[in-house]
Amino acid sequence: MARILLCISLFLTIACGSAGAQVLDYRALMGGGGSEPEASQQSLPFSPAPFTSGPEQGPTATDYATLTQPSGPMLGAAKNAVEVFRERLIRTLSHLPRTGGEIWGTLQAASPTGRSGYFVGTMLFAILLLMVGRAVSRLFDAFIARPIFVGLQRPNPKGYRDKLPVLCSRILITIFSILLTIGVASAVGLYFYQQHEPTLLTVIALFVAYGTIRAIEGIWRMALAPFLPAYRLPVIEDRPSRRLYRWLVAASAVGILVFALTAWLTALGLPQKSIVLVTILGNITVVVTLILMLRVNRSAITALIFSGRSPDEASWVTLAASRLWSPLSVLYLIAALGKLTFDLIMGIETRGEELIVPYLVLLIGLIAYAATSYVIERVFTQRRAIAEENARAAAARAAEDAAAEAERQAEPGFGASGDIDGDGDEESATKAEVSPALFRPGASMRSFEDLARRVASLFAIGAGAWALLYYWGGIGLFAENAFIGMTEDLIDILFIGYITYHAARIWIDQKIEEEGVDESDSGPLDGEGGGAGATRLATLLPLIRNFVLGVILIAIVLVAATELGVNVAPLFAGAGIVGLAIGFGSQALVRDILSGAFFLMDDAFRKGEYIDVGEVKGTVEKISIRSFQLRHHLGMLHTIPFGEIQHLTNFSRDWVMMKLPLRVTYDTDVERVRKLIKKLGQQLMDDPVVGPNFLQPLKSQGVIHMDDSAMIIRVKFMTKPGDQWVVRKRVYQEIRELFDREGIKFAHREVTVRIPDLPQDRPPNEAEIKAIGAAARRVGDTQAEEMLATGTGGPLDDR
């Protein structure tokens, strides 16, 4: 989220700054930005005071305000403003050759020795004092701060929770080191400096500039961690990170030194026109440095926006930000420079913060987001630890199951394939470890922690945008009837609705994940149905989810429309009329919806269960308010309206009885077979793999049918729905091996064909052979049809 905060804050900075510049310029052109000369003299140290009036100085600020009063046409006011600006600009530039002499004279006048070089020596001596203080602070860093900082570090830190405290400790150490440096330098300097105000101002300006530059350097060191990759918060490589860090510190230093120089010369009494020129030249230097910094580090900033993702994986907002941030930043800097120059030339009171306010807003926004992310991680640490522990336990169970399965497969007589399913338990174990809800397409926020991070970033962005708009337009921009004020209310509504919508979605999705079953295991196995389905809550929650989210969206739209002044009462009336018309004109739709509601209330079926509705049968895959979808075990997907259901058979409730017919020869001892099957049933109940699936053991039902060539002995067992197919494969395998060991033979189908009047002393001719084959085929087809219809070898009783 830090990358989104970075790019969107930059966008808002640029857009709001440009709009504000236009508003202020227009206000100045219309006479609202002018100020009286007397009031103009109260300016801040970082910006020169407006021009004072005088006959030789041309139009003053008062004259400008008078010329641009909106009493006449707007075009005339703009023309007068342009003429005034052009005249003052020419007079200001004509003063440029004398600026150096005035600075030299000002320094001589302020010097106690009458020489301008006095302040150069003062600065050099102040720098020497800072070097002494820095030497003392380096001792502190080497013997005290560095061991503490290294001791706080941990191997493989993760997230803001592990990284931010270490980075903040470095900031605290840096601040203490700055105070120690300045304190030692000041203490030593007290023995050398006299109570001379210009000298003290020079030293103080230099000390404040040094401390500010080092503080900014510490903040950017914390944000980018150029020399500590393990604790770096943004996703960026080492070399681009260090280059960006150096350029940011250099650009910050240039801006601080320019402002300090302007304030120092103003305090020494430099004439106003020279102050204006020095300020304009300083602003140009700052803007050029910032543009160069953006140009050189364009790839690094773009990488921060992408945050380690490729362009194919990024959203359209990220792609737009990666392409537009550079030109829009340059446009903002040029627009801010133009406004500052215009205000200085025209004598309009200005504090000169247009260049530094976006920088501070962005820096404070990043720090605030990092602190918020730290708090969020601390709050959700316990929940995340529980989730990780559950994941490790699931992985351990899967490993144990895989080891047990491998050991079982190594036993002799397991089977040729080595797998009772034919599909592999390794894949099933893998599927059991991963919940499908975690990979739902489009679900970018899957937990309340993700939502909290998103809300924190959006709040930081909104606060930064509000600060910029407030600076450029003032409190009047947020009046109730103003456009920005209405937009602010609309954004608040959408923001609250956004939080409510995603909070409800995440809560319901988590409940679905807790109650649901793996869709990969809910379908039929081996071409048959009857698998266990989801819980009733897991079946109803998707419908409740769609309904609740739809209601929230409608409420957001209606409240937003009301805020925009739209009368929503006719919408409710129209919706009622439309609903009534749909009720009369679409009786089938109403019947489907009501039938579905009653089916779900009666708990007739659930998602993942195998049902038969008469003409079709399959596994329930999806349920809507009007219909549901059945996946046939051969792959076909049927969509069935609820109103079309006449009767419904559910194969996935409580228990399933599986009955298996066995064809044996007529000489088989039925009582011996019964005892062998009973003993086999007890062995299967004790089996570690299929034993837990039995609800009733395998047992024989005796002879249930006799046909021309075999006796039909049936065995049965009871399992949970969905387990019968796995158990059936094992039962068939064990019975085949048991009969082979005990000498019990399976009977093969035989067809006896008699041909009347066939002589005994000759073989059948070709026509008679064809007749014998046709008769045998008819008998085989008839028996196959009976088997498909009843699931046995003939029309047997299924009790």
mmCIF file of N, CA, C and O in Angstrom, residues 118-185:
data_model
loop_
_atom_site.group_PDB
_atom_site.id
_atom_site.type_symbol
_atom_site.label_atom_id
_atom_site.label_comp_id
_atom_site.label_asym_id
_atom_site.label_seq_id
_atom_site.Cartn_x
_atom_site.Cartn_y
_atom_site.Cartn_z
ATOM 1 N N TYR A 118 33.801 39.413 6.865
ATOM 2 C CA TYR A 118 33.641 38.998 8.259
ATOM 3 C C TYR A 118 32.674 37.816 8.369
ATOM 4 O O TYR A 118 32.919 36.861 9.122
ATOM 5 N N PHE A 119 31.579 37.852 7.601
ATOM 6 C CA PHE A 119 30.572 36.791 7.706
ATOM 7 C C PHE A 119 31.069 35.484 7.082
ATOM 8 O O PHE A 119 30.659 34.410 7.499
ATOM 9 N N VAL A 120 31.966 35.592 6.083
ATOM 10 C CA VAL A 120 32.557 34.377 5.544
ATOM 11 C C VAL A 120 33.394 33.684 6.612
ATOM 12 O O VAL A 120 33.323 32.463 6.804
ATOM 13 N N GLY A 121 34.181 34.455 7.331
ATOM 14 C CA GLY A 121 34.955 33.885 8.424
ATOM 15 C C GLY A 121 34.068 33.336 9.517
ATOM 16 O O GLY A 121 34.358 32.289 10.109
ATOM 17 N N THR A 122 32.955 34.051 9.796
ATOM 18 C CA THR A 122 32.012 33.559 10.812
ATOM 19 C C THR A 122 31.428 32.205 10.414
ATOM 20 O O THR A 122 31.327 31.288 11.235
ATOM 21 N N MET A 123 31.067 32.089 9.131
ATOM 22 C CA MET A 123 30.507 30.815 8.670
ATOM 23 C C MET A 123 31.549 29.702 8.738
ATOM 24 O O MET A 123 31.246 28.570 9.141
ATOM 25 N N LEU A 124 32.766 30.005 8.341
ATOM 26 C CA LEU A 124 33.814 28.982 8.381
ATOM 27 C C LEU A 124 34.078 28.529 9.809
ATOM 28 O O LEU A 124 34.275 27.345 10.086
ATOM 29 N N PHE A 125 34.079 29.491 10.733
ATOM 30 C CA PHE A 125 34.305 29.134 12.121
ATOM 31 C C PHE A 125 33.121 28.327 12.678
ATOM 32 O O PHE A 125 33.308 27.381 13.459
ATOM 33 N N ALA A 126 31.894 28.675 12.238
ATOM 34 C CA ALA A 126 30.718 27.906 12.673
ATOM 35 C C ALA A 126 30.779 26.479 12.134
ATOM 36 O O ALA A 126 30.432 25.511 12.834
ATOM 37 N N ILE A 127 31.242 26.339 10.896
ATOM 38 C CA ILE A 127 31.406 24.996 10.335
ATOM 39 C C ILE A 127 32.458 24.218 11.119
ATOM 40 O O ILE A 127 32.308 23.015 11.367
ATOM 41 N N LEU A 128 33.538 24.909 11.539
ATOM 42 C CA LEU A 128 34.557 24.259 12.355
ATOM 43 C C LEU A 128 33.970 23.793 13.685
ATOM 44 O O LEU A 128 34.267 22.685 14.162
ATOM 45 N N LEU A 129 33.110 24.611 14.284
ATOM 46 C CA LEU A 129 32.454 24.211 15.526
ATOM 47 C C LEU A 129 31.566 22.991 15.316
ATOM 48 O O LEU A 129 31.531 22.071 16.147
ATOM 49 N N LEU A 130 30.846 22.980 14.187
ATOM 50 C CA LEU A 130 30.010 21.816 13.887
ATOM 51 C C LEU A 130 30.851 20.559 13.690
ATOM 52 O O LEU A 130 30.448 19.457 14.069
ATOM 53 N N MET A 131 32.045 20.719 13.121
ATOM 54 C CA MET A 131 32.926 19.574 12.947
ATOM 55 C C MET A 131 33.394 19.038 14.296
ATOM 56 O O MET A 131 33.500 17.822 14.502
ATOM 57 N N VAL A 132 33.644 19.958 15.248
ATOM 58 C CA VAL A 132 34.021 19.524 16.591
ATOM 59 C C VAL A 132 32.862 18.764 17.244
ATOM 60 O O VAL A 132 33.032 17.688 17.837
ATOM 61 N N GLY A 133 31.661 19.353 17.130
ATOM 62 C CA GLY A 133 30.491 18.666 17.693
ATOM 63 C C GLY A 133 30.228 17.339 17.010
ATOM 64 O O GLY A 133 29.843 16.355 17.659
ATOM 65 N N ARG A 134 30.460 17.280 15.689
ATOM 66 C CA ARG A 134 30.251 16.031 14.966
ATOM 67 C C ARG A 134 31.252 14.960 15.399
ATOM 68 O O ARG A 134 30.921 13.774 15.484
ATOM 69 N N ALA A 135 32.478 15.370 15.704
ATOM 70 C CA ALA A 135 33.471 14.411 16.189
ATOM 71 C C ALA A 135 33.027 13.801 17.514
ATOM 72 O O ALA A 135 33.171 12.584 17.735
ATOM 73 N N VAL A 136 32.467 14.628 18.399
ATOM 74 C CA VAL A 136 31.974 14.097 19.670
ATOM 75 C C VAL A 136 30.798 13.159 19.444
ATOM 76 O O VAL A 136 30.698 12.077 20.054
ATOM 77 N N SER A 137 29.883 13.550 18.534
ATOM 78 C CA SER A 137 28.724 12.692 18.278
ATOM 79 C C SER A 137 29.135 11.378 17.616
ATOM 80 O O SER A 137 28.470 10.348 17.791
ATOM 81 N N ARG A 138 30.215 11.406 16.822
ATOM 82 C CA ARG A 138 30.691 10.154 16.223
ATOM 83 C C ARG A 138 31.183 9.176 17.291
ATOM 84 O O ARG A 138 31.031 7.960 17.160
ATOM 85 N N LEU A 139 31.802 9.698 18.335
ATOM 86 C CA LEU A 139 32.190 8.828 19.442
ATOM 87 C C LEU A 139 30.959 8.190 20.086
ATOM 88 O O LEU A 139 30.965 7.001 20.427
ATOM 89 N N PHE A 140 29.927 9.010 20.251
ATOM 90 C CA PHE A 140 28.677 8.481 20.790
ATOM 91 C C PHE A 140 28.103 7.411 19.855
ATOM 92 O O PHE A 140 27.644 6.349 20.305
ATOM 93 N N ASP A 141 28.128 7.686 18.542
ATOM 94 C CA ASP A 141 27.596 6.709 17.581
ATOM 95 C C ASP A 141 28.387 5.406 17.612
ATOM 96 O O ASP A 141 27.813 4.316 17.534
ATOM 97 N N ALA A 142 29.706 5.506 17.697
ATOM 98 C CA ALA A 142 30.543 4.309 17.587
ATOM 99 C C ALA A 142 30.473 3.439 18.837
ATOM 100 O O ALA A 142 30.423 2.203 18.734
ATOM 101 N N PHE A 143 30.433 4.035 20.012
ATOM 102 C CA PHE A 143 30.570 3.258 21.243
ATOM 103 C C PHE A 143 29.245 3.023 21.971
ATOM 104 O O PHE A 143 29.163 2.150 22.828
ATOM 105 N N ILE A 144 28.235 3.797 21.652
ATOM 106 C CA ILE A 144 26.956 3.649 22.358
ATOM 107 C C ILE A 144 25.820 3.331 21.387
ATOM 108 O O ILE A 144 25.116 2.330 21.523
ATOM 109 N N ALA A 145 25.640 4.210 20.383
ATOM 110 C CA ALA A 145 24.480 4.068 19.503
ATOM 111 C C ALA A 145 24.578 2.831 18.619
ATOM 112 O O ALA A 145 23.602 2.086 18.472
ATOM 113 N N ARG A 146 25.747 2.603 18.016
ATOM 114 C CA ARG A 146 25.862 1.479 17.092
ATOM 115 C C ARG A 146 25.635 0.127 17.773
ATOM 116 O O ARG A 146 24.898 -0.717 17.247
ATOM 117 N N PRO A 147 26.230 -0.156 18.957
ATOM 118 C CA PRO A 147 25.918 -1.440 19.613
ATOM 119 C C PRO A 147 24.435 -1.599 19.924
ATOM 120 O O PRO A 147 23.885 -2.701 19.792
ATOM 121 N N ILE A 148 23.789 -0.503 20.335
ATOM 122 C CA ILE A 148 22.348 -0.593 20.621
ATOM 123 C C ILE A 148 21.571 -0.901 19.340
ATOM 124 O O ILE A 148 20.681 -1.755 19.319
ATOM 125 N N PHE A 149 21.903 -0.216 18.255
ATOM 126 C CA PHE A 149 21.199 -0.390 16.995
ATOM 127 C C PHE A 149 21.402 -1.804 16.442
ATOM 128 O O PHE A 149 20.459 -2.441 15.965
ATOM 129 N N VAL A 150 22.629 -2.296 16.504
ATOM 130 C CA VAL A 150 22.902 -3.657 16.024
ATOM 131 C C VAL A 150 22.197 -4.689 16.899
ATOM 132 O O VAL A 150 21.693 -5.706 16.409
ATOM 133 N N GLY A 151 22.128 -4.443 18.193
ATOM 134 C CA GLY A 151 21.456 -5.376 19.089
ATOM 135 C C GLY A 151 19.959 -5.463 18.852
ATOM 136 O O GLY A 151 19.337 -6.491 19.143
ATOM 137 N N LEU A 152 19.367 -4.392 18.330
ATOM 138 C CA LEU A 152 17.934 -4.409 18.048
ATOM 139 C C LEU A 152 17.590 -5.207 16.798
ATOM 140 O O LEU A 152 16.437 -5.632 16.631
ATOM 141 N N GLN A 153 18.544 -5.406 15.914
ATOM 142 C CA GLN A 153 18.279 -6.085 14.651
ATOM 143 C C GLN A 153 18.109 -7.577 14.870
ATOM 144 O O GLN A 153 18.737 -8.175 15.741
ATOM 145 N N ARG A 154 17.246 -8.179 14.051
ATOM 146 C CA ARG A 154 16.977 -9.607 14.093
ATOM 147 C C ARG A 154 17.136 -10.195 12.702
ATOM 148 O O ARG A 154 16.902 -9.518 11.710
ATOM 149 N N PRO A 155 17.507 -11.450 12.587
ATOM 150 C CA PRO A 155 17.622 -12.065 11.261
ATOM 151 C C PRO A 155 16.242 -12.282 10.637
ATOM 152 O O PRO A 155 15.275 -12.615 11.326
ATOM 153 N N ASN A 156 16.160 -12.076 9.336
ATOM 154 C CA ASN A 156 14.936 -12.298 8.548
ATOM 155 C C ASN A 156 13.731 -11.558 9.132
ATOM 156 O O ASN A 156 12.722 -12.167 9.505
ATOM 157 N N PRO A 157 13.805 -10.235 9.259
ATOM 158 C CA PRO A 157 12.622 -9.505 9.754
ATOM 159 C C PRO A 157 11.504 -9.532 8.718
ATOM 160 O O PRO A 157 11.739 -9.565 7.517
ATOM 161 N N LYS A 158 10.270 -9.503 9.214
ATOM 162 C CA LYS A 158 9.108 -9.565 8.331
ATOM 163 C C LYS A 158 8.131 -8.462 8.709
ATOM 164 O O LYS A 158 7.755 -8.317 9.859
ATOM 165 N N GLY A 159 7.716 -7.709 7.696
ATOM 166 C CA GLY A 159 6.645 -6.750 7.888
ATOM 167 C C GLY A 159 7.053 -5.533 8.700
ATOM 168 O O GLY A 159 8.175 -5.402 9.194
ATOM 169 N N TYR A 160 6.084 -4.646 8.844
ATOM 170 C CA TYR A 160 6.306 -3.421 9.607
ATOM 171 C C TYR A 160 6.533 -3.726 11.087
ATOM 172 O O TYR A 160 7.233 -2.984 11.767
ATOM 173 N N ARG A 161 5.940 -4.807 11.578
ATOM 174 C CA ARG A 161 6.047 -5.118 13.010
ATOM 175 C C ARG A 161 7.483 -5.374 13.419
ATOM 176 O O ARG A 161 7.890 -5.005 14.521
ATOM 177 N N ASP A 162 8.270 -5.998 12.547
ATOM 178 C CA ASP A 162 9.666 -6.279 12.868
ATOM 179 C C ASP A 162 10.610 -5.165 12.423
ATOM 180 O O ASP A 162 11.640 -4.937 13.071
ATOM 181 N N LYS A 163 10.273 -4.477 11.335
ATOM 182 C CA LYS A 163 11.215 -3.533 10.740
ATOM 183 C C LYS A 163 11.079 -2.116 11.304
ATOM 184 O O LYS A 163 12.080 -1.437 11.538
ATOM 185 N N LEU A 164 9.837 -1.663 11.502
ATOM 186 C CA LEU A 164 9.640 -0.255 11.858
ATOM 187 C C LEU A 164 10.265 0.121 13.194
ATOM 188 O O LEU A 164 10.852 1.208 13.303
ATOM 189 N N PRO A 165 10.186 -0.693 14.260
ATOM 190 C CA PRO A 165 10.843 -0.279 15.509
ATOM 191 C C PRO A 165 12.343 -0.067 15.351
ATOM 192 O O PRO A 165 12.908 0.870 15.935
ATOM 193 N N VAL A 166 13.001 -0.916 14.562
ATOM 194 C CA VAL A 166 14.435 -0.751 14.350
ATOM 195 C C VAL A 166 14.720 0.540 13.594
ATOM 196 O O VAL A 166 15.643 1.304 13.946
ATOM 197 N N LEU A 167 13.934 0.825 12.558
ATOM 198 C CA LEU A 167 14.136 2.054 11.784
ATOM 199 C C LEU A 167 13.838 3.290 12.624
ATOM 200 O O LEU A 167 14.538 4.307 12.521
ATOM 201 N N CYS A 168 12.808 3.219 13.439
ATOM 202 C CA CYS A 168 12.496 4.367 14.313
ATOM 203 C C CYS A 168 13.589 4.578 15.357
ATOM 204 O O CYS A 168 13.882 5.723 15.731
ATOM 205 N N SER A 169 14.180 3.489 15.830
ATOM 206 C CA SER A 169 15.282 3.657 16.788
ATOM 207 C C SER A 169 16.447 4.396 16.139
ATOM 208 O O SER A 169 17.126 5.192 16.798
ATOM 209 N N ARG A 170 16.657 4.153 14.839
ATOM 210 C CA ARG A 170 17.724 4.889 14.159
ATOM 211 C C ARG A 170 17.393 6.377 14.073
ATOM 212 O O ARG A 170 18.278 7.233 14.188
ATOM 213 N N ILE A 171 16.128 6.705 13.860
ATOM 214 C CA ILE A 171 15.725 8.115 13.831
ATOM 215 C C ILE A 171 15.995 8.768 15.189
ATOM 216 O O ILE A 171 16.515 9.894 15.271
ATOM 217 N N LEU A 172 15.630 8.080 16.250
ATOM 218 C CA LEU A 172 15.870 8.641 17.588
ATOM 219 C C LEU A 172 17.366 8.827 17.838
ATOM 220 O O LEU A 172 17.791 9.847 18.408
ATOM 221 N N ILE A 173 18.156 7.850 17.405
ATOM 222 C CA ILE A 173 19.605 7.986 17.566
ATOM 223 C C ILE A 173 20.123 9.163 16.749
ATOM 224 O O ILE A 173 20.978 9.935 17.207
ATOM 225 N N THR A 174 19.603 9.329 15.526
ATOM 226 C CA THR A 174 20.033 10.445 14.677
ATOM 227 C C THR A 174 19.676 11.784 15.306
ATOM 228 O O THR A 174 20.483 12.723 15.313
ATOM 229 N N ILE A 175 18.456 11.889 15.851
ATOM 230 C CA ILE A 175 18.043 13.151 16.482
ATOM 231 C C ILE A 175 18.926 13.466 17.687
ATOM 232 O O ILE A 175 19.354 14.618 17.878
ATOM 233 N N PHE A 176 19.206 12.448 18.494
ATOM 234 C CA PHE A 176 20.083 12.691 19.637
ATOM 235 C C PHE A 176 21.472 13.097 19.170
ATOM 236 O O PHE A 176 22.110 13.981 19.770
ATOM 237 N N SER A 177 21.956 12.474 18.097
ATOM 238 C CA SER A 177 23.277 12.831 17.568
ATOM 239 C C SER A 177 23.287 14.273 17.059
ATOM 240 O O SER A 177 24.258 15.008 17.257
ATOM 241 N N ILE A 178 22.191 14.711 16.409
ATOM 242 C CA ILE A 178 22.101 16.098 15.934
ATOM 243 C C ILE A 178 22.131 17.062 17.115
ATOM 244 O O ILE A 178 22.862 18.075 17.107
ATOM 245 N N LEU A 179 21.321 16.777 18.125
ATOM 246 C CA LEU A 179 21.295 17.655 19.299
ATOM 247 C C LEU A 179 22.648 17.695 19.991
ATOM 248 O O LEU A 179 23.091 18.761 20.463
ATOM 249 N N LEU A 180 23.330 16.533 20.043
ATOM 250 C CA LEU A 180 24.646 16.500 20.670
ATOM 251 C C LEU A 180 25.650 17.322 19.874
ATOM 252 O O LEU A 180 26.454 18.082 20.443
ATOM 253 N N THR A 181 25.583 17.215 18.539
ATOM 254 C CA THR A 181 26.508 17.980 17.696
ATOM 255 C C THR A 181 26.294 19.478 17.878
ATOM 256 O O THR A 181 27.249 20.245 18.100
ATOM 257 N N ILE A 182 25.039 19.910 17.760
ATOM 258 C CA ILE A 182 24.748 21.346 17.889
ATOM 259 C C ILE A 182 25.019 21.826 19.308
ATOM 260 O O ILE A 182 25.499 22.950 19.525
ATOM 261 N N GLY A 183 24.712 20.989 20.295
ATOM 262 C CA GLY A 183 24.961 21.388 21.681
ATOM 263 C C GLY A 183 26.435 21.592 21.963
ATOM 264 O O GLY A 183 26.834 22.597 22.584
ATOM 265 N N VAL A 184 27.282 20.662 21.494
ATOM 266 C CA VAL A 184 28.729 20.814 21.712
ATOM 267 C C VAL A 184 29.248 22.023 20.953
ATOM 268 O O VAL A 184 30.045 22.823 21.473
ATOM 269 N N ALA A 185 28.780 22.202 19.697
ATOM 270 C CA ALA A 185 29.224 23.351 18.903
ATOM 271 C C ALA A 185 28.804 24.662 19.559
ATOM 272 O O ALA A 185 29.586 25.637 19.606
#
